[in-house]
Backbone as a printed PyTorch tensor [residue, N CA C, xyz], in Angstrom:
tensor([[[ 11.5150, -38.6540,  -7.1280],
         [ 10.0980, -38.3400,  -6.6970],
         [  9.9690, -37.9880,  -5.3100]],

        [[  9.1130, -36.6750,  -5.1980],
         [  8.6070, -36.2670,  -3.9510],
         [  7.7790, -37.3050,  -3.3240]],

        [[  7.7000, -37.7240,  -2.2680],
         [  6.6960, -38.7460,  -1.5750],
         [  5.5970, -37.8390,  -0.8880]],

        [[  6.0770, -36.9150,  -0.1770],
         [  5.1340, -35.9520,   0.4790],
         [  5.1130, -34.7190,   0.1830]],

        [[  3.6170, -33.7940,   0.6760],
         [  3.8370, -32.5060,   0.1990],
         [  4.6610, -31.5720,   1.0770]],

        [[  5.0260, -32.4070,   2.2500],
         [  5.9030, -31.3830,   3.1910],
         [  7.0780, -31.1670,   2.5180]],

        [[  7.5180, -31.8540,   1.4020],
         [  8.7710, -31.9100,   1.0040],
         [  9.0020, -31.2070,  -0.3970]],

        [[  7.8570, -30.2490,  -0.5150],
         [  7.8650, -29.4660,  -1.7890],
         [  8.3830, -28.1020,  -1.6180]],

        [[  8.8770, -27.4440,  -2.3710],
         [  9.4200, -25.9120,  -2.4520],
         [  7.9850, -24.9180,  -2.0860]],

        [[  8.5460, -23.5330,  -1.6130],
         [  7.5280, -23.1240,  -0.8420],
         [  6.5480, -22.4280,  -2.1270]],

        [[  6.7910, -22.0240,  -3.2040],
         [  5.9760, -21.7180,  -4.3650],
         [  5.0300, -22.8490,  -4.4580]],

        [[  5.5080, -24.1300,  -4.6480],
         [  4.6260, -25.1480,  -4.8930],
         [  3.3800, -25.3380,  -3.5490]],

        [[  4.1980, -25.4340,  -2.3160],
         [  3.2070, -25.4590,  -0.9360],
         [  2.2190, -24.2040,  -1.1090]],

        [[  2.6830, -23.0700,  -1.4220],
         [  1.5270, -21.4630,  -1.3870],
         [  0.6880, -22.0370,  -2.3910]],

        [[  0.9870, -22.7400,  -3.5390],
         [ -0.2170, -22.7570,  -4.6610],
         [ -1.0000, -24.2260,  -3.8090]],

        [[ -0.4870, -25.2140,  -3.3340],
         [ -1.2210, -26.2550,  -2.9270],
         [ -2.1230, -25.8190,  -1.7570]],

        [[ -1.7140, -24.8290,  -1.0780],
         [ -2.4330, -24.2070,  -0.1510],
         [ -3.6130, -23.4700,  -0.5540]],

        [[ -3.2390, -22.5610,  -1.3340],
         [ -4.3750, -21.7120,  -2.3700],
         [ -5.4590, -22.5030,  -2.7610]],

        [[ -5.2270, -23.4750,  -3.9690],
         [ -5.9230, -24.4270,  -4.1840],
         [ -7.0460, -25.0340,  -3.4750]],

        [[ -6.9170, -25.0670,  -1.8900],
         [ -7.7850, -25.7180,  -1.0930],
         [ -8.7360, -24.5440,  -0.1210]],

        [[ -8.1630, -23.2080,  -0.3300],
         [ -8.6290, -22.0490,   0.4560],
         [-10.3140, -21.4790,  -0.3240]],

        [[-10.8870, -21.1600,   0.7820],
         [-12.3680, -20.7240,  -0.0030],
         [-12.4560, -19.0650,   0.5050]],

        [[-13.1520, -18.5990,   0.0370],
         [-13.1820, -17.1840,   0.4760],
         [-13.3780, -16.2610,  -1.0060]],

        [[-13.1490, -14.5000,  -0.4030],
         [-13.2210, -13.7950,  -1.5130],
         [-11.8680, -14.0870,  -2.6220]],

        [[-12.1560, -13.4070,  -3.7230],
         [-11.1310, -13.6700,  -4.6760],
         [-10.1040, -12.6130,  -4.3500]],

        [[ -9.0250, -13.1270,  -4.8990],
         [ -7.9490, -12.0670,  -4.9480],
         [ -8.0040, -11.0260,  -5.9360]],

        [[ -7.6450,  -9.8950,  -5.8650],
         [ -7.4450,  -8.9100,  -6.9690],
         [ -6.6780,  -9.0340,  -8.0210]],

        [[ -7.1000,  -8.6760,  -9.1720],
         [ -6.3140,  -9.2450, -10.6030],
         [ -4.8420,  -8.6540, -10.2590]],

        [[ -4.0520,  -9.1710, -11.1000],
         [ -2.5420,  -8.8470, -10.7960],
         [ -2.0530,  -8.7780,  -9.3450]],

        [[ -2.4310,  -9.6310,  -8.5730],
         [ -1.8670,  -9.4070,  -7.0910],
         [ -1.1110, -10.7590,  -7.1900]],

        [[ -1.4300, -11.8810,  -7.3370],
         [ -0.9660, -13.2250,  -7.0360],
         [ -0.7180, -13.8920,  -8.2050]],

        [[  0.6880, -14.1690,  -9.0350],
         [  1.0700, -14.4400, -10.3530],
         [  1.4240, -15.6970, -10.0350]],

        [[  1.2070, -16.9730, -10.5570],
         [  1.9460, -18.2670, -10.9550],
         [  2.2730, -18.5060, -12.0360]],

        [[  3.7770, -18.7100, -12.0240],
         [  4.3270, -18.8350, -13.1460],
         [  4.7850, -20.1470, -13.4320]],

        [[  4.5030, -20.8040, -14.4910],
         [  4.7370, -21.9510, -14.7280],
         [  6.0110, -22.5640, -15.5830]],

        [[  6.4370, -23.6260, -15.6160],
         [  7.7120, -24.2260, -16.2910],
         [  7.7780, -23.6910, -17.7380]],

        [[  6.8170, -23.8860, -18.4010],
         [  6.7790, -23.4360, -19.7340],
         [  6.7900, -21.9590, -20.2680]],

        [[  6.6770, -21.1800, -18.9690],
         [  7.0090, -19.7650, -19.3620],
         [  5.6860, -19.0280, -19.2990]],

        [[  4.4380, -19.8790, -19.1420],
         [  3.1190, -18.9130, -19.0160],
         [  2.9090, -18.7630, -17.6780]],

        [[  1.9540, -17.5670, -17.3640],
         [  1.9310, -17.2470, -16.1290],
         [  0.3180, -16.9470, -16.3380]],

        [[ -0.0830, -16.9930, -14.9670],
         [ -1.4390, -16.5940, -14.7230],
         [ -1.8030, -15.8190, -13.5180]],

        [[ -2.7530, -15.0330, -13.4070],
         [ -3.1960, -14.2470, -12.0640],
         [ -4.4170, -15.1170, -11.2930]],

        [[ -3.7540, -15.4130, -10.1860],
         [ -4.8720, -16.0950,  -9.2420],
         [ -5.9690, -15.2640,  -8.7400]],

        [[ -7.1750, -15.9370,  -8.9220],
         [ -8.5720, -15.2360,  -8.5040],
         [ -8.7430, -15.9240,  -7.2020]],

        [[ -8.9390, -17.3590,  -6.9510],
         [ -9.4220, -18.0900,  -5.9600],
         [ -8.9770, -19.4660,  -5.9480]],

        [[ -9.1780, -20.4190,  -4.9750],
         [ -8.9070, -21.4820,  -4.8710],
         [-10.0730, -22.1900,  -5.6330]],

        [[ -9.7510, -23.5820,  -5.7910],
         [-10.9240, -24.3710,  -6.2950],
         [-10.9090, -25.8400,  -5.8420]],

        [[ -9.6260, -26.4920,  -5.6620],
         [ -9.3930, -27.7290,  -5.3490],
         [ -7.9660, -28.2170,  -5.5180]],

        [[ -7.8040, -29.3700,  -4.9010],
         [ -6.7560, -30.1030,  -5.0440],
         [ -6.9730, -31.5590,  -5.1440]],

        [[ -5.4240, -32.2410,  -5.3460],
         [ -5.7840, -34.0470,  -5.4610],
         [ -4.6670, -34.4190,  -4.8530]],

        [[ -4.7700, -34.6980,  -3.7560],
         [ -3.2360, -35.3710,  -2.7570],
         [ -2.5670, -36.5140,  -3.6690]],

        [[ -3.5120, -37.4770,  -4.6100],
         [ -3.1360, -38.5580,  -5.1890],
         [ -2.4390, -38.2710,  -6.2960]],

        [[ -2.8930, -37.3140,  -7.1050],
         [ -2.0120, -37.0480,  -8.3560],
         [ -1.1860, -35.8870,  -8.1400]],

        [[ -1.2440, -35.0490,  -6.8660],
         [ -0.4520, -33.7870,  -6.5890],
         [ -0.8030, -32.7550,  -7.5210]],

        [[ -2.0200, -32.7040,  -7.7510],
         [ -2.2920, -31.3620,  -8.9000],
         [ -3.3380, -30.6420,  -8.2030]],

        [[ -3.7800, -29.3360,  -8.9620],
         [ -4.5290, -28.5090,  -8.0000],
         [ -5.5400, -27.8190,  -9.1780]],

        [[ -6.3800, -27.0670,  -8.8150],
         [ -7.2750, -26.4110,  -9.5050],
         [ -7.5800, -25.2050,  -8.9740]],

        [[ -7.1340, -24.1510,  -9.8090],
         [ -7.2200, -22.5940,  -8.9960],
         [ -8.1720, -22.0760, -10.1270]],

        [[ -8.7990, -21.1030,  -9.8280],
         [ -9.5320, -19.8910, -10.6160],
         [ -8.3790, -18.8900, -10.8970]],

        [[ -8.5240, -18.6910, -12.3150],
         [ -7.4670, -17.6570, -12.3240],
         [ -8.3850, -16.3020, -13.2960]],

        [[ -7.7580, -15.0470, -13.2830],
         [ -8.2690, -13.8920, -13.9800],
         [ -7.6280, -14.3500, -15.4440]],

        [[ -8.7360, -14.1760, -16.2210],
         [ -8.5620, -14.0250, -17.8580],
         [ -8.2510, -12.3270, -18.2100]],

        [[ -7.1780, -12.2620, -18.4750],
         [ -6.8370, -10.8060, -18.7170],
         [ -6.3110, -10.5880, -20.3300]],

        [[ -6.2310, -11.9340, -20.8890],
         [ -6.1040, -11.6640, -22.4310],
         [ -6.6100, -10.6980, -23.0800]],

        [[ -7.6410, -10.4470, -23.1750],
         [ -8.4270,  -9.5970, -23.8230],
         [ -8.4730,  -7.9510, -23.4720]],

        [[ -7.7190,  -7.6080, -22.3290],
         [ -7.2180,  -6.5130, -22.0300],
         [ -5.9110,  -5.8310, -22.6200]],

        [[ -6.3490,  -4.7760, -23.1310],
         [ -4.9870,  -4.0860, -23.7440],
         [ -4.4750,  -3.3680, -22.7190]],

        [[ -3.2950,  -2.4330, -23.1080],
         [ -2.8660,  -1.7900, -22.2210],
         [ -3.9970,  -0.4730, -21.5740]],

        [[ -4.7810,   0.1540, -22.1790],
         [ -5.7940,   1.1310, -21.5360],
         [ -6.7930,   0.3780, -20.6270]],

        [[ -7.2550,  -0.8310, -21.0780],
         [ -8.0940,  -1.5430, -20.3140],
         [ -7.2350,  -1.9870, -18.8880]],

        [[ -6.3340,  -2.3880, -18.9100],
         [ -5.6030,  -2.8600, -17.8590],
         [ -5.2380,  -1.4870, -17.0240]],

        [[ -4.9870,  -0.3710, -17.8260],
         [ -4.9070,   0.7650, -16.7540],
         [ -6.2390,   1.1890, -16.0270]],

        [[ -7.3450,   0.8160, -16.7320],
         [ -8.4700,   1.3160, -15.9810],
         [ -8.9180,   0.1170, -14.8380]],

        [[ -8.5280,  -1.1130, -14.9090],
         [ -8.7330,  -2.1140, -13.9740],
         [ -7.9440,  -1.9240, -12.9070]],

        [[ -6.4520,  -1.4510, -12.9900],
         [ -5.8380,  -1.0170, -12.0790],
         [ -5.9080,   0.1830, -11.0980]],

        [[ -6.9160,   1.2800, -12.1210],
         [ -7.2600,   2.2000, -11.2030],
         [ -8.3060,   1.6820, -10.4270]],

        [[ -9.1920,   0.8990, -10.7420],
         [-10.8150,   0.6830,  -9.9170],
         [-10.2060,  -0.0470,  -8.8020]],

        [[ -9.2250,  -1.1160,  -9.0590],
         [ -8.7190,  -1.9290,  -7.7380],
         [ -7.8040,  -1.1830,  -6.7460]],

        [[ -7.0330,  -0.2000,  -7.4920],
         [ -6.1030,   0.6920,  -6.8120],
         [ -6.8230,   1.6920,  -5.6030]],

        [[ -8.1700,   2.1290,  -5.9050],
         [ -8.4300,   3.0040,  -4.6980],
         [ -8.9230,   2.5030,  -3.1940]],

        [[ -8.1650,   3.1930,  -2.5920],
         [ -8.3350,   2.5040,  -1.0730],
         [ -9.5820,   2.1010,  -0.8880]],

        [[ -9.8780,   0.9300,  -0.2580],
         [-11.2820,   0.2810,  -0.0280],
         [-12.0610,  -0.1370,  -1.2600]],

        [[-11.6080,   0.1910,  -2.4950],
         [-12.3630,  -0.2670,  -3.7360],
         [-12.5380,  -1.7490,  -3.6460]],

        [[-11.3060,  -2.4340,  -3.3260],
         [-11.3730,  -4.0080,  -3.6220],
         [-12.3960,  -4.8280,  -2.7970]],

        [[-12.4890,  -4.0780,  -1.9510],
         [-13.8500,  -4.6860,  -0.5840],
         [-14.9890,  -4.5890,  -1.4070]],

        [[-15.3880,  -3.4090,  -1.9230],
         [-16.5450,  -3.4920,  -2.4710],
         [-16.7090,  -4.1430,  -3.9370]],

        [[-15.8310,  -4.2250,  -4.5200],
         [-16.0750,  -4.9070,  -5.9400],
         [-15.5840,  -6.1460,  -6.0740]],

        [[-15.1340,  -6.8830,  -5.0400],
         [-14.5790,  -8.1830,  -4.7120],
         [-15.7160,  -9.3490,  -5.1140]],

        [[-16.9060,  -8.8650,  -4.7480],
         [-17.9430,  -9.9860,  -4.9880],
         [-18.7330,  -9.9670,  -6.1900]],

        [[-18.4320,  -8.8420,  -6.9630],
         [-18.9370,  -8.8120,  -8.4760],
         [-18.3450,  -9.9970,  -9.3050]],

        [[-18.7710, -10.3880, -10.3980],
         [-18.3650, -10.9310, -11.4290],
         [-17.6000, -10.1990, -12.1140]],

        [[-16.4890, -10.8180, -12.5090],
         [-15.2570, -10.3730, -13.4360],
         [-15.6710,  -9.2080, -14.2810]],

        [[-16.9120,  -9.5560, -15.3500],
         [-17.2770,  -8.3820, -16.2770],
         [-18.0630,  -7.0980, -15.7120]],

        [[-18.3460,  -7.3640, -14.4240],
         [-19.0120,  -6.1020, -13.5970],
         [-17.8770,  -5.2750, -12.9180]],

        [[-16.7900,  -5.9520, -12.8340],
         [-15.3710,  -4.7450, -12.6030],
         [-14.9670,  -4.1210, -13.7790]],

        [[-14.7770,  -5.0060, -14.7610],
         [-14.6610,  -4.3250, -16.2550],
         [-15.3180,  -5.3150, -17.6200]],

        [[-15.8640,  -4.6040, -18.5940],
         [-16.4670,  -5.4760, -19.4170],
         [-15.5750,  -6.4300, -20.1180]],

        [[-13.9040,  -6.4040, -20.0060],
         [-13.3410,  -7.3760, -20.8270],
         [-12.5670,  -8.0760, -20.0050]],

        [[-12.7360,  -8.1380, -18.4510],
         [-12.3990,  -8.8900, -17.3340],
         [-13.3270, -10.3710, -17.6280]],

        [[-12.4540, -11.3940, -17.2220],
         [-13.1080, -12.6250, -17.1550],
         [-12.2380, -13.4740, -16.2550]],

        [[-12.8170, -14.8580, -16.1000],
         [-11.9160, -15.6840, -15.4150],
         [-12.0460, -17.1490, -15.8420]],

        [[-10.9590, -17.9740, -15.4090],
         [-11.0480, -19.2520, -15.8510],
         [-10.3280, -20.4090, -15.0950]],

        [[-10.3430, -21.6430, -15.3040],
         [ -9.5220, -22.4240, -14.2320],
         [ -8.2570, -22.8000, -14.7770]],

        [[ -7.5630, -23.0370, -13.6300],
         [ -6.1920, -23.5100, -14.5800],
         [ -5.8710, -25.0760, -13.4650]],

        [[ -5.8770, -26.0940, -14.1930],
         [ -5.4430, -27.5510, -13.6400],
         [ -4.0740, -27.8150, -13.8960]],

        [[ -3.2870, -28.2670, -12.7770],
         [ -2.1950, -28.4820, -13.1130],
         [ -1.4860, -29.3060, -12.1920]],

        [[ -0.2760, -30.0170, -12.2530],
         [  0.2480, -30.6680, -11.4970],
         [  1.4420, -29.8300, -10.7110]],

        [[  1.6310, -30.2220,  -9.3670],
         [  2.5480, -28.9680,  -8.8680],
         [  4.1700, -29.1770,  -9.4780]],

        [[  4.5160, -30.3040, -10.2150],
         [  5.8760, -30.2390, -10.7440],
         [  5.5280, -29.0580, -11.7340]],

        [[  4.6920, -28.7110, -12.4410],
         [  4.4530, -27.7780, -13.4320],
         [  4.7510, -26.4040, -13.3850]],

        [[  4.6310, -26.2290, -11.7620],
         [  5.0560, -24.4650, -11.2590],
         [  6.1900, -24.2340, -11.2010]],

        [[  6.7170, -23.0790, -11.6180],
         [  8.3790, -22.6550, -11.3580],
         [  8.1460, -22.0330, -10.2130]],

        [[  7.3390, -20.8720, -10.0890],
         [  7.2640, -20.0690,  -8.6490],
         [  5.9020, -18.9950,  -8.7460]],

        [[  5.8200, -18.6350,  -7.6290],
         [  4.6180, -17.6730,  -7.6790],
         [  5.3480, -16.3220,  -6.9980]],

        [[  4.5140, -14.9990,  -7.3720],
         [  5.0180, -14.0390,  -7.3060],
         [  3.8490, -12.9180,  -6.7870]],

        [[  4.0870, -12.5470,  -5.7370],
         [  3.0810, -11.7130,  -4.9300],
         [  3.4550, -10.0640,  -4.9820]],

        [[  2.2540,  -9.7740,  -5.9480],
         [  2.3820,  -8.0790,  -6.5450],
         [  1.5640,  -7.4030,  -5.1410]],

        [[  2.1240,  -6.1750,  -4.4390],
         [  1.5800,  -5.7630,  -3.5800],
         [  1.0950,  -4.2450,  -3.8520]],

        [[  0.1950,  -3.4510,  -3.3420],
         [ -0.2550,  -2.3970,  -3.3550],
         [ -0.8150,  -2.1340,  -1.9550]],

        [[ -0.7280,  -0.7300,  -1.4690],
         [ -0.9550,  -0.6070,  -0.4090],
         [ -2.4390,  -0.5040,  -0.0810]],

        [[ -3.2870,  -0.1150,  -1.2670],
         [ -4.5150,  -0.0400,  -1.0500],
         [ -5.3720,  -1.1710,  -0.8640]],

        [[ -4.6560,  -2.2470,  -1.1770],
         [ -5.3950,  -3.5420,  -1.1270],
         [ -5.3600,  -4.0450,   0.3180]],

        [[ -4.5790,  -3.4930,   1.1680],
         [ -4.4460,  -4.0500,   2.5180],
         [ -5.7110,  -3.8450,   3.3160]],

        [[ -6.1940,  -4.7450,   4.0190],
         [ -7.7270,  -4.3510,   4.7520],
         [ -7.3110,  -4.1830,   6.1660]],

        [[ -7.6190,  -3.0930,   6.5810],
         [ -7.1790,  -2.4080,   7.7650],
         [ -8.5080,  -2.5000,   8.7250]],

        [[ -8.7910,  -3.0580,   9.9190],
         [ -9.7930,  -3.1990,  10.5170],
         [ -9.5940,  -2.4930,  11.7980]],

        [[-10.7810,  -1.8370,  12.2480],
         [-11.1920,  -1.1460,  13.2990],
         [ -9.9980,   0.1180,  13.3910]],

        [[ -9.7640,   0.6150,  12.3420],
         [ -9.0160,   1.7520,  12.1340],
         [-10.0170,   3.1940,  11.8730]],

        [[-10.2060,   3.8140,  12.7860],
         [-11.0260,   4.9230,  12.6200],
         [-10.4740,   6.2200,  11.9460]],

        [[ -9.0320,   6.1530,  12.1900],
         [ -8.6250,   7.3410,  11.6530],
         [ -8.4230,   7.1220,   9.9830]],

        [[ -8.3690,   8.1090,   8.9570],
         [ -8.3760,   7.9400,   7.5800],
         [ -6.8450,   7.6380,   7.4030]],

        [[ -6.0320,   8.2020,   8.1460],
         [ -4.7280,   8.0720,   8.1340],
         [ -3.8760,   6.6640,   8.0860]],

        [[ -3.1220,   6.1960,   7.4220],
         [ -2.6650,   4.7990,   7.5300],
         [ -1.5540,   4.8290,   8.7430]],

        [[ -1.2470,   3.3590,   9.1920],
         [ -0.6950,   3.7650,  10.5850],
         [  1.0560,   3.6650,  10.0140]],

        [[  1.5370,   4.4540,  10.8830],
         [  2.9370,   4.1570,  10.4210],
         [  3.6030,   2.8110,  10.2860]],

        [[  4.5100,   3.0460,   8.9960],
         [  5.3980,   1.5830,   8.6840],
         [  6.7700,   1.3440,   9.7280]],

        [[  6.8780,   0.3920,  10.4600],
         [  8.1750,   0.1560,  10.8080],
         [  8.2250,   0.5340,  12.3840]],

        [[  8.8200,   0.4560,  13.1150],
         [  8.8450,   0.2880,  14.7470],
         [  8.5350,   1.4490,  15.2130]],

        [[  7.6060,   1.5980,  16.3390],
         [  7.2830,   2.7590,  17.1380],
         [  7.7700,   2.5960,  18.4440]],

        [[  8.7010,   3.2700,  19.1440],
         [  8.8070,   3.1340,  20.3600],
         [  8.0480,   3.9240,  21.2670]],

        [[  7.2790,   3.3070,  22.4510],
         [  6.4540,   3.9430,  23.1100],
         [  7.1800,   4.8820,  23.9360]],

        [[  6.9330,   5.9880,  24.2680],
         [  7.2460,   6.6360,  25.7290],
         [  7.1590,   5.8330,  26.9060]],

        [[  8.0220,   5.9680,  27.4170],
         [  7.8540,   5.2750,  28.8280],
         [  7.2020,   5.9030,  29.8300]],

        [[  6.8850,   5.4300,  30.7580],
         [  6.0890,   6.2460,  31.8030],
         [  7.3360,   6.5780,  33.0390]],

        [[  8.1210,   6.2020,  33.0640],
         [  9.3460,   6.6110,  33.7640],
         [  9.8810,   8.0460,  33.4050]],

        [[  9.8940,   8.1980,  32.1200],
         [ 10.4940,   9.2390,  31.5110],
         [  9.4330,  10.5460,  31.7940]],

        [[  8.3420,  10.0790,  31.7590],
         [  7.1600,  11.0750,  31.6810],
         [  7.1880,  11.6450,  33.5380]],

        [[  7.4930,  10.5820,  34.1800],
         [  7.5010,  10.8460,  35.4570],
         [  8.6730,  11.6660,  36.0600]],

        [[  9.8010,  11.4490,  35.2220],
         [ 11.2560,  12.0100,  36.0450],
         [ 11.1280,  13.5050,  35.5380]],

        [[ 10.4670,  14.1330,  34.5150],
         [ 10.2470,  15.5020,  34.0920],
         [  9.4940,  16.1650,  35.1540]],

        [[  8.7970,  15.7870,  35.8060],
         [  7.9050,  16.2640,  36.6770],
         [  8.6710,  16.3090,  38.3260]],

        [[  8.9450,  17.6060,  38.9610],
         [  9.4510,  17.2510,  40.1170],
         [  8.8780,  18.5280,  40.8640]]])
């Protein structure tokens, strides 16, 4: 048996951390927690944790009522650039009438792993004045010495 939280694997630590955070919810389908019994849930937000019992309580998106068409509609709503910031404060049914949420209470030992699913539209870019996305990867700045060496 593990005696401290520091000795758990990354996925369990991530769930432990999320359970104690507050703030706006994550988009549906972004962060999936997979249990040892094969069930999986999409994390909405943290709700609490208990160090004595090594258990967590997290809010999860209830997507059971969504068929493939409704799922496509939700994905279209949340994948538009900047859309999640506009709708994140709404109740789930205000985002889509079939979308809901619930609570998952479980022990850390019941968690198999966590999957992060990303869409570039979910990235919050602060202080970006241009509608263009910044380049991905390394950018080598032009050196001042190179500029001066061309002038004679």
